[in-house]
Amino acid sequence: LQLQASGGGSVQTGGSLQLSCSASGFTLTAMALGWFRQAPGKQREGVSCMWIHRDMPQETLPTPWYMDSVKGRFTISSDNAKNTVYLSMENLKPEDTAVYYCAPTGCPTTPGGTLPPPSNADWSQGTLVTVSS
């Protein structure tokens, strides 16, 4: 089971990036996958997650979860054909600067609260997002 995160980069405030989390060695289905980030000197935190099931229409699954500070700016999505989950980030702010990771996770089915990083997870390597003011 291997996840590979990519797509990070350096942008100015207000810019956009799309992160990709590609799975190999297994199929993304009947599970939830999340994006997490860790800023310098801070703990890793959950950013967004979504449920994926190849045999069920996405609209029948619980809606994706987002941390409050990224709602309306970030969008999580999946492409079953590419076995990949994306995090589209718009209107980026300096406080979004962090190393971003993806991992299988439990995913809240109601909005609000936080998404704790899973223990003993198969983490991707990180991809660095830098937003300058």
PDB file of C-alpha atoms in Angstrom:
ATOM      1  CA  LEU A   1       0.000   0.000   0.000  1.00  0.00           C
ATOM      2  CA  GLN A   2       1.606   3.235  -1.122  1.00  0.00           C
ATOM      3  CA  LEU A   3       0.350   6.777  -1.444  1.00  0.00           C
ATOM      4  CA  GLN A   4       2.215   9.473  -3.309  1.00  0.00           C
ATOM      5  CA  ALA A   5       1.412  13.133  -2.781  1.00  0.00           C
ATOM      6  CA  SER A   6       2.435  15.729  -5.327  1.00  0.00           C
ATOM      7  CA  GLY A   7       1.535  19.146  -6.668  1.00  0.00           C
ATOM      8  CA  GLY A   8       2.973  21.450  -4.036  1.00  0.00           C
ATOM      9  CA  GLY A   9       4.737  24.644  -4.939  1.00  0.00           C
ATOM     10  CA  SER A  10       5.226  28.308  -4.175  1.00  0.00           C
ATOM     11  CA  VAL A  11       2.481  30.822  -4.903  1.00  0.00           C
ATOM     12  CA  GLN A  12       1.523  34.297  -3.838  1.00  0.00           C
ATOM     13  CA  THR A  13      -1.468  35.108  -1.675  1.00  0.00           C
ATOM     14  CA  GLY A  14      -4.621  34.481  -3.649  1.00  0.00           C
ATOM     15  CA  GLY A  15      -3.012  31.877  -5.854  1.00  0.00           C
ATOM     16  CA  SER A  16      -4.146  28.322  -6.549  1.00  0.00           C
ATOM     17  CA  LEU A  17      -2.640  24.852  -6.467  1.00  0.00           C
ATOM     18  CA  GLN A  18      -3.949  21.335  -6.943  1.00  0.00           C
ATOM     19  CA  LEU A  19      -2.470  18.512  -4.893  1.00  0.00           C
ATOM     20  CA  SER A  20      -2.696  14.897  -6.001  1.00  0.00           C
ATOM     21  CA  CYS A  21      -2.657  11.753  -3.886  1.00  0.00           C
ATOM     22  CA  SER A  22      -2.085   8.701  -6.070  1.00  0.00           C
ATOM     23  CA  ALA A  23      -2.462   5.179  -4.748  1.00  0.00           C
ATOM     24  CA  SER A  24      -0.472   2.182  -5.884  1.00  0.00           C
ATOM     25  CA  GLY A  25      -0.685  -1.413  -4.814  1.00  0.00           C
ATOM     26  CA  PHE A  26      -4.317  -1.082  -3.802  1.00  0.00           C
ATOM     27  CA  THR A  27      -7.577   0.411  -5.019  1.00  0.00           C
ATOM     28  CA  LEU A  28      -9.111   3.460  -3.427  1.00  0.00           C
ATOM     29  CA  THR A  29     -12.570   2.148  -2.593  1.00  0.00           C
ATOM     30  CA  ALA A  30     -14.720   1.427   0.456  1.00  0.00           C
ATOM     31  CA  MET A  31     -12.623   3.789   2.526  1.00  0.00           C
ATOM     32  CA  ALA A  32     -12.016   7.393   3.379  1.00  0.00           C
ATOM     33  CA  LEU A  33      -8.898   9.311   2.478  1.00  0.00           C
ATOM     34  CA  GLY A  34      -7.790  12.564   4.022  1.00  0.00           C
ATOM     35  CA  TRP A  35      -5.436  15.450   3.483  1.00  0.00           C
ATOM     36  CA  PHE A  36      -3.417  16.689   6.434  1.00  0.00           C
ATOM     37  CA  ARG A  37      -0.862  19.438   6.822  1.00  0.00           C
ATOM     38  CA  GLN A  38       1.923  20.365   9.163  1.00  0.00           C
ATOM     39  CA  ALA A  39       3.219  23.893   9.389  1.00  0.00           C
ATOM     40  CA  PRO A  40       6.651  24.641  10.859  1.00  0.00           C
ATOM     41  CA  GLY A  41       6.573  24.312  14.626  1.00  0.00           C
ATOM     42  CA  LYS A  42       2.985  23.085  14.667  1.00  0.00           C
ATOM     43  CA  GLN A  43       1.274  19.745  14.974  1.00  0.00           C
ATOM     44  CA  ARG A  44      -0.146  17.937  11.995  1.00  0.00           C
ATOM     45  CA  GLU A  45      -3.825  18.755  11.425  1.00  0.00           C
ATOM     46  CA  GLY A  46      -6.622  17.428   9.280  1.00  0.00           C
ATOM     47  CA  VAL A  47      -7.590  19.616   6.319  1.00  0.00           C
ATOM     48  CA  SER A  48     -10.186  17.606   4.405  1.00  0.00           C
ATOM     49  CA  CYS A  49     -11.376  14.062   3.826  1.00  0.00           C
ATOM     50  CA  MET A  50     -13.826  12.169   1.673  1.00  0.00           C
ATOM     51  CA  TRP A  51     -15.386   8.744   1.395  1.00  0.00           C
ATOM     52  CA  ILE A  52     -14.708   6.747  -1.755  1.00  0.00           C
ATOM     53  CA  HIS A  53     -16.594   3.710  -3.019  1.00  0.00           C
ATOM     54  CA  ARG A  54     -16.283   2.624  -6.633  1.00  0.00           C
ATOM     55  CA  ASP A  55     -19.562   0.706  -6.562  1.00  0.00           C
ATOM     56  CA  MET A  56     -21.592   3.621  -5.236  1.00  0.00           C
ATOM     57  CA  PRO A  57     -22.304   6.998  -6.817  1.00  0.00           C
ATOM     58  CA  GLN A  58     -20.342   9.736  -5.056  1.00  0.00           C
ATOM     59  CA  GLU A  59     -23.548  11.625  -4.366  1.00  0.00           C
ATOM     60  CA  THR A  60     -24.794   8.735  -2.222  1.00  0.00           C
ATOM     61  CA  LEU A  61     -21.762   8.897   0.058  1.00  0.00           C
ATOM     62  CA  PRO A  62     -21.333  11.314   2.982  1.00  0.00           C
ATOM     63  CA  THR A  63     -20.323  14.779   1.878  1.00  0.00           C
ATOM     64  CA  PRO A  64     -16.644  15.633   2.198  1.00  0.00           C
ATOM     65  CA  TRP A  65     -15.401  17.196   5.405  1.00  0.00           C
ATOM     66  CA  TYR A  66     -13.336  20.399   5.578  1.00  0.00           C
ATOM     67  CA  MET A  67     -11.656  22.233   8.404  1.00  0.00           C
ATOM     68  CA  ASP A  68     -13.322  25.576   9.006  1.00  0.00           C
ATOM     69  CA  SER A  69     -10.452  27.732   7.762  1.00  0.00           C
ATOM     70  CA  VAL A  70     -10.453  26.184   4.269  1.00  0.00           C
ATOM     71  CA  LYS A  71     -14.187  25.927   3.645  1.00  0.00           C
ATOM     72  CA  GLY A  72     -15.118  27.635   0.405  1.00  0.00           C
ATOM     73  CA  ARG A  73     -11.489  27.680  -0.747  1.00  0.00           C
ATOM     74  CA  PHE A  74     -10.459  24.014  -0.876  1.00  0.00           C
ATOM     75  CA  THR A  75     -12.213  21.194  -2.714  1.00  0.00           C
ATOM     76  CA  ILE A  76     -11.467  17.496  -2.350  1.00  0.00           C
ATOM     77  CA  SER A  77     -12.345  15.154  -5.197  1.00  0.00           C
ATOM     78  CA  SER A  78     -11.459  11.761  -6.595  1.00  0.00           C
ATOM     79  CA  ASP A  79     -10.825  10.173  -9.983  1.00  0.00           C
ATOM     80  CA  ASN A  80     -11.460   6.443  -9.789  1.00  0.00           C
ATOM     81  CA  ALA A  81      -9.901   5.794 -13.180  1.00  0.00           C
ATOM     82  CA  LYS A  82      -6.647   7.340 -11.979  1.00  0.00           C
ATOM     83  CA  ASN A  83      -6.914   5.932  -8.443  1.00  0.00           C
ATOM     84  CA  THR A  84      -6.198   9.434  -7.226  1.00  0.00           C
ATOM     85  CA  VAL A  85      -7.660  11.939  -4.789  1.00  0.00           C
ATOM     86  CA  TYR A  86      -7.140  15.649  -5.361  1.00  0.00           C
ATOM     87  CA  LEU A  87      -7.156  18.730  -3.171  1.00  0.00           C
ATOM     88  CA  SER A  88      -7.858  21.853  -5.184  1.00  0.00           C
ATOM     89  CA  MET A  89      -6.810  24.939  -3.264  1.00  0.00           C
ATOM     90  CA  GLU A  90      -7.888  28.444  -4.237  1.00  0.00           C
ATOM     91  CA  ASN A  91      -7.424  31.863  -2.682  1.00  0.00           C
ATOM     92  CA  LEU A  92      -4.420  30.573  -0.798  1.00  0.00           C
ATOM     93  CA  LYS A  93      -3.256  32.442   2.270  1.00  0.00           C
ATOM     94  CA  PRO A  94       0.125  32.561   4.016  1.00  0.00           C
ATOM     95  CA  GLU A  95      -1.360  30.526   6.864  1.00  0.00           C
ATOM     96  CA  ASP A  96      -1.903  27.668   4.396  1.00  0.00           C
ATOM     97  CA  THR A  97       1.869  27.275   4.169  1.00  0.00           C
ATOM     98  CA  ALA A  98       2.714  23.739   5.286  1.00  0.00           C
ATOM     99  CA  VAL A  99       3.795  20.308   4.204  1.00  0.00           C
ATOM    100  CA  TYR A 100       0.714  18.449   3.006  1.00  0.00           C
ATOM    101  CA  TYR A 101       0.215  14.700   3.382  1.00  0.00           C
ATOM    102  CA  CYS A 102      -2.504  12.221   2.480  1.00  0.00           C
ATOM    103  CA  ALA A 103      -3.487   9.078   4.341  1.00  0.00           C
ATOM    104  CA  PRO A 104      -6.399   6.718   4.847  1.00  0.00           C
ATOM    105  CA  THR A 105      -8.464   7.987   7.750  1.00  0.00           C
ATOM    106  CA  GLY A 106     -11.814   7.975   9.417  1.00  0.00           C
ATOM    107  CA  CYS A 107     -13.844  10.844   8.067  1.00  0.00           C
ATOM    108  CA  PRO A 108     -16.575  12.754   9.908  1.00  0.00           C
ATOM    109  CA  THR A 109     -19.989  12.542   8.313  1.00  0.00           C
ATOM    110  CA  THR A 110     -21.120  15.872   9.770  1.00  0.00           C
ATOM    111  CA  PRO A 111     -19.458  19.279   9.422  1.00  0.00           C
ATOM    112  CA  GLY A 112     -17.509  20.944  12.180  1.00  0.00           C
ATOM    113  CA  GLY A 113     -15.008  19.658  14.667  1.00  0.00           C
ATOM    114  CA  THR A 114     -11.526  18.506  13.819  1.00  0.00           C
ATOM    115  CA  LEU A 115      -9.924  15.602  12.009  1.00  0.00           C
ATOM    116  CA  PRO A 116      -7.168  14.086  14.133  1.00  0.00           C
ATOM    117  CA  PRO A 117      -4.265  12.607  12.198  1.00  0.00           C
ATOM    118  CA  PRO A 118      -4.616   8.817  12.262  1.00  0.00           C
ATOM    119  CA  SER A 119      -2.062   6.823  14.188  1.00  0.00           C
ATOM    120  CA  ASN A 120      -0.244   4.002  12.449  1.00  0.00           C
ATOM    121  CA  ALA A 121      -1.359   5.316   9.076  1.00  0.00           C
ATOM    122  CA  ASP A 122       0.229   4.647   5.707  1.00  0.00           C
ATOM    123  CA  TRP A 123       1.240   8.244   5.118  1.00  0.00           C
ATOM    124  CA  SER A 124       2.297   9.631   1.805  1.00  0.00           C
ATOM    125  CA  GLN A 125       5.489  11.593   1.613  1.00  0.00           C
ATOM    126  CA  GLY A 126       4.825  15.291   2.047  1.00  0.00           C
ATOM    127  CA  THR A 127       4.469  17.954  -0.597  1.00  0.00           C
ATOM    128  CA  LEU A 128       5.389  21.510   0.380  1.00  0.00           C
ATOM    129  CA  VAL A 129       3.009  24.392  -0.183  1.00  0.00           C
ATOM    130  CA  THR A 130       4.436  27.868   0.349  1.00  0.00           C
ATOM    131  CA  VAL A 131       2.213  30.929   0.151  1.00  0.00           C
ATOM    132  CA  SER A 132       3.927  34.280   0.233  1.00  0.00           C
ATOM    133  CA  SER A 133       2.294  37.585   1.062  1.00  0.00           C
TER     134      SER A 133
END
